[in-house]
Coordinates of C-alpha atoms (C1' of nucleotides) in Angstrom, one line a residue:
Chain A
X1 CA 102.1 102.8 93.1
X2 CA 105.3 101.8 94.7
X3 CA 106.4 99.2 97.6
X4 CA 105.9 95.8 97.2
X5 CA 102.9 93.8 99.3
X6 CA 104.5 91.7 102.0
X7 CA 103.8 88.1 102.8
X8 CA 103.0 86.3 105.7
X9 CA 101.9 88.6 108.0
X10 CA 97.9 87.5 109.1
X11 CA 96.8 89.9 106.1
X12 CA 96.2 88.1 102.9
X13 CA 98.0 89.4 99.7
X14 CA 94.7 89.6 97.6
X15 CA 93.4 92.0 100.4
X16 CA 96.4 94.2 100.8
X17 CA 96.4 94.6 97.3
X18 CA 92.7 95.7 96.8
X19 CA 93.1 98.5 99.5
X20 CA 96.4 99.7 97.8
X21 CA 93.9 100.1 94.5
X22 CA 91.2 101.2 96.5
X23 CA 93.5 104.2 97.6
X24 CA 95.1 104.4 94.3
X25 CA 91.5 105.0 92.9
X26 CA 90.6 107.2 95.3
X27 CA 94.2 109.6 95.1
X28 CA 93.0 110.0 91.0
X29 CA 95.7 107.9 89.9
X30 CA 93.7 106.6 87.1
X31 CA 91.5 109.7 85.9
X32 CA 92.9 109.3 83.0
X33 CA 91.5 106.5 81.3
X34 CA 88.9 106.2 84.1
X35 CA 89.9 102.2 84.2
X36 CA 92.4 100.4 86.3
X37 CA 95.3 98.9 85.0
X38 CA 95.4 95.3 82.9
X39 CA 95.6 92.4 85.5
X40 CA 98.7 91.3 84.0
X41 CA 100.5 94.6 84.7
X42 CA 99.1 94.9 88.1
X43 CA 100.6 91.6 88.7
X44 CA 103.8 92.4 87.4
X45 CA 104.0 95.2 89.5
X46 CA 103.0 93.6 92.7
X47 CA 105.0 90.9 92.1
X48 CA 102.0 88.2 92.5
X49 CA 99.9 85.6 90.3
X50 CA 97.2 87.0 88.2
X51 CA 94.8 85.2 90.0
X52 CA 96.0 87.3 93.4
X53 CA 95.2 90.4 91.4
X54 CA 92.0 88.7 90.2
X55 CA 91.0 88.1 93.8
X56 CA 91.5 91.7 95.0
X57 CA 89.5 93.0 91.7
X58 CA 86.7 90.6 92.8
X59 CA 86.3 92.4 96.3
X60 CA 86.6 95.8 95.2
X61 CA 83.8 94.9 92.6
X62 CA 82.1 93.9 95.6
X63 CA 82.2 97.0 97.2
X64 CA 81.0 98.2 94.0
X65 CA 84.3 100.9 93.5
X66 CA 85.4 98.4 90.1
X67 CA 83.7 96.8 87.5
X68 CA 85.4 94.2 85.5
X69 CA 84.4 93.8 81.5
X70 CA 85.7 91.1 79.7
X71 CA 87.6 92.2 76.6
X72 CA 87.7 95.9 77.7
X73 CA 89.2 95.8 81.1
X74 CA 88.3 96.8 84.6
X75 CA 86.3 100.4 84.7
X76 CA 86.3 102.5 88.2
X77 CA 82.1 103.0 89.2
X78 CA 82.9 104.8 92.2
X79 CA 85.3 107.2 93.2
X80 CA 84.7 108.7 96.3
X81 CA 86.5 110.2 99.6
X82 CA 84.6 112.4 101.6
X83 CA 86.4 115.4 102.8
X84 CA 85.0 116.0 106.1
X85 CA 86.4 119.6 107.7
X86 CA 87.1 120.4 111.5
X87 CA 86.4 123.5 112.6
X88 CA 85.1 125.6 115.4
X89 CA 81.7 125.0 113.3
X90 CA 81.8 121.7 112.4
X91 CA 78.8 120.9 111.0
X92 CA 78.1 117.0 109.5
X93 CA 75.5 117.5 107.3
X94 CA 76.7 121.0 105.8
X95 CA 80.4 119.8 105.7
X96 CA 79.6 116.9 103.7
X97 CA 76.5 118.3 101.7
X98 CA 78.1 119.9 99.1
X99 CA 80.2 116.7 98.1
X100 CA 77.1 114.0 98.0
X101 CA 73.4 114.6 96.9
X102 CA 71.5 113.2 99.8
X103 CA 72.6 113.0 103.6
X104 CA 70.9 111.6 106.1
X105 CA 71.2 110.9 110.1
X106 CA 69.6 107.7 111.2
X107 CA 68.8 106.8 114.5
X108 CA 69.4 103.2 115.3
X109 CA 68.8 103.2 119.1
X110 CA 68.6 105.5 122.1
X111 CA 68.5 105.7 125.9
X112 CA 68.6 107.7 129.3
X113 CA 71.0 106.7 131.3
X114 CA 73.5 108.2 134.0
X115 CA 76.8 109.6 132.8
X116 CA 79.7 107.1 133.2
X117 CA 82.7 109.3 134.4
X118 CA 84.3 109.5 131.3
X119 CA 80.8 111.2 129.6
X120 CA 80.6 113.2 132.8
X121 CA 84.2 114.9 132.3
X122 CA 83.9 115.5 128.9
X123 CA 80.4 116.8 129.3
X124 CA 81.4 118.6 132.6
X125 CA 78.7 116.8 134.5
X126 CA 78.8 115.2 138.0
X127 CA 79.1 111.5 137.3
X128 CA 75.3 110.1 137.8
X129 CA 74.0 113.0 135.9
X130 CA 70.9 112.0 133.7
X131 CA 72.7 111.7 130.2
X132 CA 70.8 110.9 126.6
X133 CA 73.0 108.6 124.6
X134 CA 71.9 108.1 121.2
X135 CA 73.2 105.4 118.7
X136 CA 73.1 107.0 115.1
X137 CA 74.4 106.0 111.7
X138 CA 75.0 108.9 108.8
X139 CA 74.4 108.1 105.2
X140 CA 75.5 109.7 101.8
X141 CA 73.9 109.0 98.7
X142 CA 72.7 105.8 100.9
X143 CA 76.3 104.6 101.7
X144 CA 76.9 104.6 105.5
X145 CA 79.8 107.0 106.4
X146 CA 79.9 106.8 110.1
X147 CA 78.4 105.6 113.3
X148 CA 78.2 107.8 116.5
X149 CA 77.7 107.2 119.6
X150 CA 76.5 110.9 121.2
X151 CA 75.5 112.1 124.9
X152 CA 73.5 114.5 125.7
X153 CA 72.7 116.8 129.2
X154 CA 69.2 115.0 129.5
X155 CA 67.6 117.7 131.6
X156 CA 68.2 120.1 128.5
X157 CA 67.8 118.0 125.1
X158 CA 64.3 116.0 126.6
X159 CA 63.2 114.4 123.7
X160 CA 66.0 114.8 121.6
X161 CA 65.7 111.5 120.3
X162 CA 62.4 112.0 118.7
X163 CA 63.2 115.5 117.0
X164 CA 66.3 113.6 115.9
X165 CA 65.1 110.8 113.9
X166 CA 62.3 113.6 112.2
X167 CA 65.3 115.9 111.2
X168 CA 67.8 113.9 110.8
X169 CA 70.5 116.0 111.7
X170 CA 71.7 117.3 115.1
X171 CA 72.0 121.0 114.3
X172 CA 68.5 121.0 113.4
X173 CA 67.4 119.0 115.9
X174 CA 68.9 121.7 118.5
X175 CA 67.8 124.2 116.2
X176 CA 64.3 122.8 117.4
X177 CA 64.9 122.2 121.0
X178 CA 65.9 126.1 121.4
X179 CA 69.8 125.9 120.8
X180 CA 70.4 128.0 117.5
X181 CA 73.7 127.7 117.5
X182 CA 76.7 125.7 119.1
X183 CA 80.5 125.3 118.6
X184 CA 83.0 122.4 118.5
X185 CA 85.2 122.7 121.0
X186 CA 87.9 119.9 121.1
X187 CA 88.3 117.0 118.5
X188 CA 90.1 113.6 119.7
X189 CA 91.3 111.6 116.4
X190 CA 92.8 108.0 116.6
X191 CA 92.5 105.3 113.9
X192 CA 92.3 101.2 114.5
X193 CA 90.7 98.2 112.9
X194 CA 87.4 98.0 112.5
X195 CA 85.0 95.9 115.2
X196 CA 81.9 94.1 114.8
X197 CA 80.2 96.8 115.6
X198 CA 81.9 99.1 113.1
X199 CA 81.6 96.5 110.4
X200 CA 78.1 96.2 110.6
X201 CA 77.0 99.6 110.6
X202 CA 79.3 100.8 108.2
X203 CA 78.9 97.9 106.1
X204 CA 82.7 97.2 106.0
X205 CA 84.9 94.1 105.5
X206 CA 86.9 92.8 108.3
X207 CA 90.3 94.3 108.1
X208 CA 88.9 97.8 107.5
X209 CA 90.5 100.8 109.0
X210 CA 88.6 103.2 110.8
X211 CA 89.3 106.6 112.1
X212 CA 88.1 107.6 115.4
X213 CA 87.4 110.7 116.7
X214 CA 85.9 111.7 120.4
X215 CA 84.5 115.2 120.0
X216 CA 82.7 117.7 122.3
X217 CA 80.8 120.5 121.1
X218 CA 79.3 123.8 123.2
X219 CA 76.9 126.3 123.4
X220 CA 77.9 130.2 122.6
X221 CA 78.7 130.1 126.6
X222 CA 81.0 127.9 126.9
X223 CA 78.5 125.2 128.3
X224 CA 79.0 121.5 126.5
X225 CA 75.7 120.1 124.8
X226 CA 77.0 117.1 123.5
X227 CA 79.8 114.2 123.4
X228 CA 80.4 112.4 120.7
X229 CA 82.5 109.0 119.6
X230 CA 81.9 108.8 116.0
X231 CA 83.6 106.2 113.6
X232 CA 84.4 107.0 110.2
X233 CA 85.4 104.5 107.0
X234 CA 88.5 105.4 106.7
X235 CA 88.3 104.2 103.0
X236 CA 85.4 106.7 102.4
X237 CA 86.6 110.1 104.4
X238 CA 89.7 112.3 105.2
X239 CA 89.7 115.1 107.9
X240 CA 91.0 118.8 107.0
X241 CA 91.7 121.2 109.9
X242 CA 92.2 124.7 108.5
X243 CA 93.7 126.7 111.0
Chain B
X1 CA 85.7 93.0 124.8
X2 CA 82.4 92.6 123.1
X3 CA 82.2 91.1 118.6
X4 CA 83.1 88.0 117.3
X5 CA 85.8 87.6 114.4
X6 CA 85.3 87.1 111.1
X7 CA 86.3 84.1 109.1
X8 CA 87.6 84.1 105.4
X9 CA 88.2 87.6 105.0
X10 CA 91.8 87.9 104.1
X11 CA 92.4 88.4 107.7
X12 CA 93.9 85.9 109.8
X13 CA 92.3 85.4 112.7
X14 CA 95.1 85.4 114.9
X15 CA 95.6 88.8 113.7
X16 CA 91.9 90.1 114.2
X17 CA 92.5 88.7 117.8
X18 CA 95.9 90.3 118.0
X19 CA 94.6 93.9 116.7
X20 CA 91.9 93.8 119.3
X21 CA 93.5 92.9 122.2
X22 CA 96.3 95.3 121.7
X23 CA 93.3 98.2 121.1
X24 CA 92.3 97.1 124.6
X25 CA 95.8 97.3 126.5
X26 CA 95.3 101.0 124.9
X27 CA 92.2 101.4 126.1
X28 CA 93.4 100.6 129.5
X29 CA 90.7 97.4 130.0
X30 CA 93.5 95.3 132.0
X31 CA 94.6 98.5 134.0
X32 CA 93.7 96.8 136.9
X33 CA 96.0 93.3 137.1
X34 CA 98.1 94.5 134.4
X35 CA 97.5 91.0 133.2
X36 CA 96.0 89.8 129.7
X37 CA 93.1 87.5 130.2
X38 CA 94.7 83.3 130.3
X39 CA 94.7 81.7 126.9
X40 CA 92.0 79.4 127.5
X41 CA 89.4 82.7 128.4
X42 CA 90.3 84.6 125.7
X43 CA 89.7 81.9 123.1
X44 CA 86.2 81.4 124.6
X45 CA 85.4 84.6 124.2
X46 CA 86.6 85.0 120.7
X47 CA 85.2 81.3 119.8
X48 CA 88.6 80.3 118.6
X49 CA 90.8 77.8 119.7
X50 CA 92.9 78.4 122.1
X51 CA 96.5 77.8 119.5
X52 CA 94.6 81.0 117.5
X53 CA 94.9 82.9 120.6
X54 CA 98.7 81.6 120.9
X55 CA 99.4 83.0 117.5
X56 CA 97.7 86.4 118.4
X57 CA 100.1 86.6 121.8
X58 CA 102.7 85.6 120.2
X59 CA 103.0 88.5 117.6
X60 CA 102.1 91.0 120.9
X61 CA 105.3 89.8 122.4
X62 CA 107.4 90.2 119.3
X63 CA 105.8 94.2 119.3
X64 CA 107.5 94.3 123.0
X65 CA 103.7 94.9 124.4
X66 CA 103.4 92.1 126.2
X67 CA 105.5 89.1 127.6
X68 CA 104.2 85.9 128.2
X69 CA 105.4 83.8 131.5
X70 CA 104.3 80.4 132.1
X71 CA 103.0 79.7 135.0
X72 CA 101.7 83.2 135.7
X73 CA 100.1 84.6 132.4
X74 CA 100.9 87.4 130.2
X75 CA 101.9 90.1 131.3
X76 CA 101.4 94.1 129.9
X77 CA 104.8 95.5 129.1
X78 CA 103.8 98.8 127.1
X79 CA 100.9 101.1 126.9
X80 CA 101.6 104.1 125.2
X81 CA 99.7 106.6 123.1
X82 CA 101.1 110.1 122.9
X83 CA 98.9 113.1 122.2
X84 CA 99.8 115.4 119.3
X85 CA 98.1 118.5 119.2
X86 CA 97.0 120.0 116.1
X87 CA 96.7 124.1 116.2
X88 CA 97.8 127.3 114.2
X89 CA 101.2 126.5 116.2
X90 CA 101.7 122.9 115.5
X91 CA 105.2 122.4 116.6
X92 CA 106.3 118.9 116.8
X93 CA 108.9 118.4 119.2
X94 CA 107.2 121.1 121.7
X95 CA 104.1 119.8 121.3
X96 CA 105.2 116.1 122.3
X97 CA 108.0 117.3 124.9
X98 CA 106.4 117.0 128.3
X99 CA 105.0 113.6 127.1
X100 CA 108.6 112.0 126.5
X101 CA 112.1 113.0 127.7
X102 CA 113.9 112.9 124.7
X103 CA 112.8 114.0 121.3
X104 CA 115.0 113.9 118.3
X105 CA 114.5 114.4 114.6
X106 CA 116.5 112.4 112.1
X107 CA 116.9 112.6 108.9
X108 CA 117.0 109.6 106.5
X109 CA 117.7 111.5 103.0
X110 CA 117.5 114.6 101.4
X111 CA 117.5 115.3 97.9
X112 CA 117.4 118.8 95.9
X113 CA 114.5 117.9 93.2
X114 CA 111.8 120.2 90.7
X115 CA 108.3 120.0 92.0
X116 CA 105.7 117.8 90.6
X117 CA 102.2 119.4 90.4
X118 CA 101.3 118.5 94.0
X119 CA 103.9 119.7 95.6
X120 CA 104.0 122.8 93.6
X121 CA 100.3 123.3 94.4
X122 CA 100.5 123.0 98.2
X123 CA 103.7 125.1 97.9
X124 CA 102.6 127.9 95.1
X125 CA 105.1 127.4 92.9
X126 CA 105.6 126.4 89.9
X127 CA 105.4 122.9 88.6
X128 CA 108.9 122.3 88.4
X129 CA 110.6 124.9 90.5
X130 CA 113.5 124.0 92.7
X131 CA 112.5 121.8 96.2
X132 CA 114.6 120.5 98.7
X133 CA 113.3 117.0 99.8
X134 CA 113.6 115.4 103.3
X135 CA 112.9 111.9 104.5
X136 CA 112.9 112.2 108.8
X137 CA 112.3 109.7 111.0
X138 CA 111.3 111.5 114.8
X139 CA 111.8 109.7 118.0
X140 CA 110.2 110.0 121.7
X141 CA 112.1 107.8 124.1
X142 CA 113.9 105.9 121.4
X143 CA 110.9 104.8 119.9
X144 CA 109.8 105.7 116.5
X145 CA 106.1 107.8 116.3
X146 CA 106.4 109.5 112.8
X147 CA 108.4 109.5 109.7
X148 CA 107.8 112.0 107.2
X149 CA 108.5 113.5 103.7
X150 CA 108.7 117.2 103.5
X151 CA 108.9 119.4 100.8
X152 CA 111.2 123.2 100.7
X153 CA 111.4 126.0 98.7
X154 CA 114.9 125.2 97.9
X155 CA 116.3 129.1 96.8
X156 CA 114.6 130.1 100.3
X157 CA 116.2 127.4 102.6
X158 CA 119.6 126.4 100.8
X159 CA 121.5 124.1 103.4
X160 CA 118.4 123.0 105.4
X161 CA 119.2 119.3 105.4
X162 CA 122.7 119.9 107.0
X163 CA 121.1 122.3 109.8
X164 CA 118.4 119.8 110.4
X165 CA 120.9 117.1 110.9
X166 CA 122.9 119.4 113.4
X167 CA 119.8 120.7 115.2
X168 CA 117.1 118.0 115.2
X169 CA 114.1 119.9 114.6
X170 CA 112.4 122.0 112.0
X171 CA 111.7 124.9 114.2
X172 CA 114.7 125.3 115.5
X173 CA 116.4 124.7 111.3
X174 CA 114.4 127.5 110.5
X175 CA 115.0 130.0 113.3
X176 CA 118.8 129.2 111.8
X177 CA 118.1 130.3 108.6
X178 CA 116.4 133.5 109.6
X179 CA 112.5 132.1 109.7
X180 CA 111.9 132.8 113.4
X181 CA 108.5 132.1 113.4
X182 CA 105.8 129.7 111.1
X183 CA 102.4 128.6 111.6
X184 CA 100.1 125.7 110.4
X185 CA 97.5 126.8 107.4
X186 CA 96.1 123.5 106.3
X187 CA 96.0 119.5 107.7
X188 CA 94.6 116.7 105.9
X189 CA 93.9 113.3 108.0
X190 CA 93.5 109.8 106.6
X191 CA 94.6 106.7 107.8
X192 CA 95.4 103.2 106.3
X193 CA 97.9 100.3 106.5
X194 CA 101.2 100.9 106.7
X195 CA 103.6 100.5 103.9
X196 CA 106.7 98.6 103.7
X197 CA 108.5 102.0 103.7
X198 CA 106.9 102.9 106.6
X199 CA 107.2 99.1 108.8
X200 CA 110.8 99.7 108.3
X201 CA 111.0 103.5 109.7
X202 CA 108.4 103.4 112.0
X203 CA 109.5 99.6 113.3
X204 CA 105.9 98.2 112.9
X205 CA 104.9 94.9 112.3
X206 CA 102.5 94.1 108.8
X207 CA 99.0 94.9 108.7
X208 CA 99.5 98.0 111.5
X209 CA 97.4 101.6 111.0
X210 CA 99.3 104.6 110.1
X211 CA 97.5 107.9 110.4
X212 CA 98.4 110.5 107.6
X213 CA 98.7 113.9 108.1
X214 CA 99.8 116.3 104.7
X215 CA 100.1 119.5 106.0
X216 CA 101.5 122.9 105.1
X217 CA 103.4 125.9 107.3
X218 CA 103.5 128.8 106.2
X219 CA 105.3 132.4 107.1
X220 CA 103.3 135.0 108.7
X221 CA 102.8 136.6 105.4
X222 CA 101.1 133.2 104.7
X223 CA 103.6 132.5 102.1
X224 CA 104.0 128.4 102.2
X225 CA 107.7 127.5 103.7
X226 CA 107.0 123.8 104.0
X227 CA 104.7 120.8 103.0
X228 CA 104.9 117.7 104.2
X229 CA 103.6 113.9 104.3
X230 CA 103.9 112.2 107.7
X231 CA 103.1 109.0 108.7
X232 CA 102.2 107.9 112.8
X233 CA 101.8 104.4 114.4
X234 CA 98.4 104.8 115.2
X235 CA 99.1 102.7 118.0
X236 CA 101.6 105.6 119.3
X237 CA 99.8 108.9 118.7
X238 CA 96.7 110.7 118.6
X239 CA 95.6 114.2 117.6
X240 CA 93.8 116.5 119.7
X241 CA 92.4 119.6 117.7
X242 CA 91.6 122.6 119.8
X243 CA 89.1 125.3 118.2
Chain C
dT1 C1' 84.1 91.4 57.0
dA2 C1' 87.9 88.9 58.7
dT3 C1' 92.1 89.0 61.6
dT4 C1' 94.7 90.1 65.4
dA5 C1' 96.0 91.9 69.8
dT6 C1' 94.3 92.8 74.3
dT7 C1' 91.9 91.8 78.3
dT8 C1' 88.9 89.3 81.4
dG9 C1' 86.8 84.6 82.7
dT10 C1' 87.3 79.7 83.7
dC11 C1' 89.6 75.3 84.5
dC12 C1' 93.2 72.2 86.0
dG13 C1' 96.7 71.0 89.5
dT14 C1' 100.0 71.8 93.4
dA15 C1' 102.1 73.9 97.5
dT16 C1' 101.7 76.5 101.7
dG17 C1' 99.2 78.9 105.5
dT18 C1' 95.5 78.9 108.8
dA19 C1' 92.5 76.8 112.2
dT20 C1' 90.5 73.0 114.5
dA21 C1' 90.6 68.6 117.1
Chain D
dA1 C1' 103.1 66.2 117.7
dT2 C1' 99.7 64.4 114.3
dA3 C1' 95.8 64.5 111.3
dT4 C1' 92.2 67.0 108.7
dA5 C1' 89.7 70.7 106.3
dC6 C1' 89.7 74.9 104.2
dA7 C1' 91.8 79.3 102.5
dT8 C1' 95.4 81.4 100.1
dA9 C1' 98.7 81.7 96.3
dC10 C1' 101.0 80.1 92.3
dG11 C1' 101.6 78.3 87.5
dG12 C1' 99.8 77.2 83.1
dA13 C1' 96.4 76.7 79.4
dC14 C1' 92.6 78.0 77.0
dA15 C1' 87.9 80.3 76.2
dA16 C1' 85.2 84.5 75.5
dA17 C1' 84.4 89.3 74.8
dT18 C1' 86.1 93.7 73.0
dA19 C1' 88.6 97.0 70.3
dA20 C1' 91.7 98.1 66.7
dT21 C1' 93.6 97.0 62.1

DNA sequence: TATTATTTGTCCGTATGTATA
DNA sequence: ATATACATACGGACAAATAAT
């Protein structure tokens, strides 16, 4: 774990320090012994007080990724990135299932509204056009993994909402509504800090990364059925594209 | 601009402030005066004083994003984010060319070094076969968007670092040395903070987002010719993946 | 069982950075 | 520019729990 944390910069040392362990955890760096290393050596190497070390330990036992034992050391709980794949069938809950037990699609609000001109272009609406947009939050094993924000042609998905929050997943949910099948078309990725919003849903820490992608999927024809922001952890997923 | 800050969370809130405002500039919310909000409106809506909000500015104007004028406000000097596509024909300087006028490729270091077990996996060799190593920085306009380590079979591509160096680009090193075509096989995306390693190459100030791409070309037998680990300014560069 | 080394937990004090007024 | 409050970071000393000898 190499380069030195830097000082001064609006980003506290104890916090730099616990996302540099937080990745080392998650790259394997310490399968071996299934601990992370002493506090005294992680200090050396940082080139900070214990106690700076001690601080960073204290957040990522917060997070419940660490758990510190006096006498024995500091043993990893939690080890997780979620490797999400994009392809022309990207599917959420199927792309993730394999890697978590549970996974689950919650529906914190929704609306009807008319399509902004940014939902209308990507949707290939006239602006005006009757648009669902539904607020949802996915879960696995109960830890929040993203939070969408997803339009929908309203005259085509009516009463999406509903069959969403009983299925909990959007392929079913068009599975029900008459769409059996449906294909991702283009996939937007950016990545920034985290906002209030993010923070909340995802239950992050201020300072969190999160990567961004805007995402529009199709029917077999051609004919987009949905539009998607969606806002990973970036702590708790990677992207593949396999081309 | 919606969300409060967060205190005492290892992020300064001058830097919360900072992050956010210079995610709006991106987002093209002061399109229209090509102005920042005054001082004194911004820390109302922030609920910070308004020397927080001074702080924040401030290390926008060292970036070179904005510049702030007395008397008449702050003004937007840069608004950049280039798109990078992402497809079975991912070609860097191609892909960014009509986005900037000049794109070069420069290389940092190279090194001729045996393959640890992650290299040799993405590459199918052996652990301990013969690699060329590459350190790059590329440049649109001047201004850095990626720097990169990349990974050669070194018996296949003997001399690539000096052809590089001559030609500026990968695609056009290997059409030299008799690989006239490649494609893309796998990329994995994850972001988090930048490095020092990376503030230095990339000319970023602490606490910025890097996205992270390692990604493999291969022949059109599919035999891997490269793998490498590149790092973007997330401020600078998005991907677009088309299926 | 007792001893020792290792490792985390707690306490003191001091200096500097951050944010407000 | 000054004053105040709190967070951050450091340094040292010692206590408590664990594991190995």
């Amino acid at each position: 774990m190499a380069g030195q944390v830097q000082r001064q910069t609006g980003v506290a040392l104890w916090r730099q320090i616990a996302d540099r362990i937080r990745q080392a955890i998650s790259a394997g760096a310490y399968d071996e012994t299934g601990m992370v290393p002493p506090e005294t050596l992680l200090a050396q190497q940082f080139g900070v007080n214990r106690h700076t070390v001690r601080s960073a330990i204290a957040a990522l036992a917060q997070e419940g990724i660490v758990r510190a034992v006096q006498g024995r050391g500091t043993l990893i709980e939690r080890k997780e990135r979620l490797n999400f794949p994009i392809t022309r069938r990207t599917r959420f809950t199927a792309g993730i299932g394999e890697q978590a037990r549970a996974m689950r699609g919650l529906l914190l609000s929704h609306s009807e509204e008319r399509a902004d001109e940014e939902v209308a272009r990507w949707l290939k609406l006239r602006a005006g056009a009757p648009v669902i947009r539904m607020e949802t939050v996915r879960k696995a094993d109960d830890r929040p993994v993203s939070c969408a924000t997803a339009w929908f042609p309203a005259e085509r998905f009516a009463g999406l909402p509903a069959v969403y929050e009983k299925t909990e997943s959007i392929t079913r949910a068009f599975a029900d509504l008459g769409l059996s099948d449906y294909v991702r078309a283009t996939t937007e990725i950016t990545a920034a800090h985290a906002d209030a919003a993010d923070l909340a849903a995802l239950e992050l820490t201020p300072g969190a990364i999160v990567l961004i992608t805007k995402a529009v999927n199709t029917d077999l024809e051609g004919v987009p059925v949905q539009y998607a922001i969606t806002r990973f952890s970036a702590d708790r997923v990677q992207f593949t594209i396999e081309n």
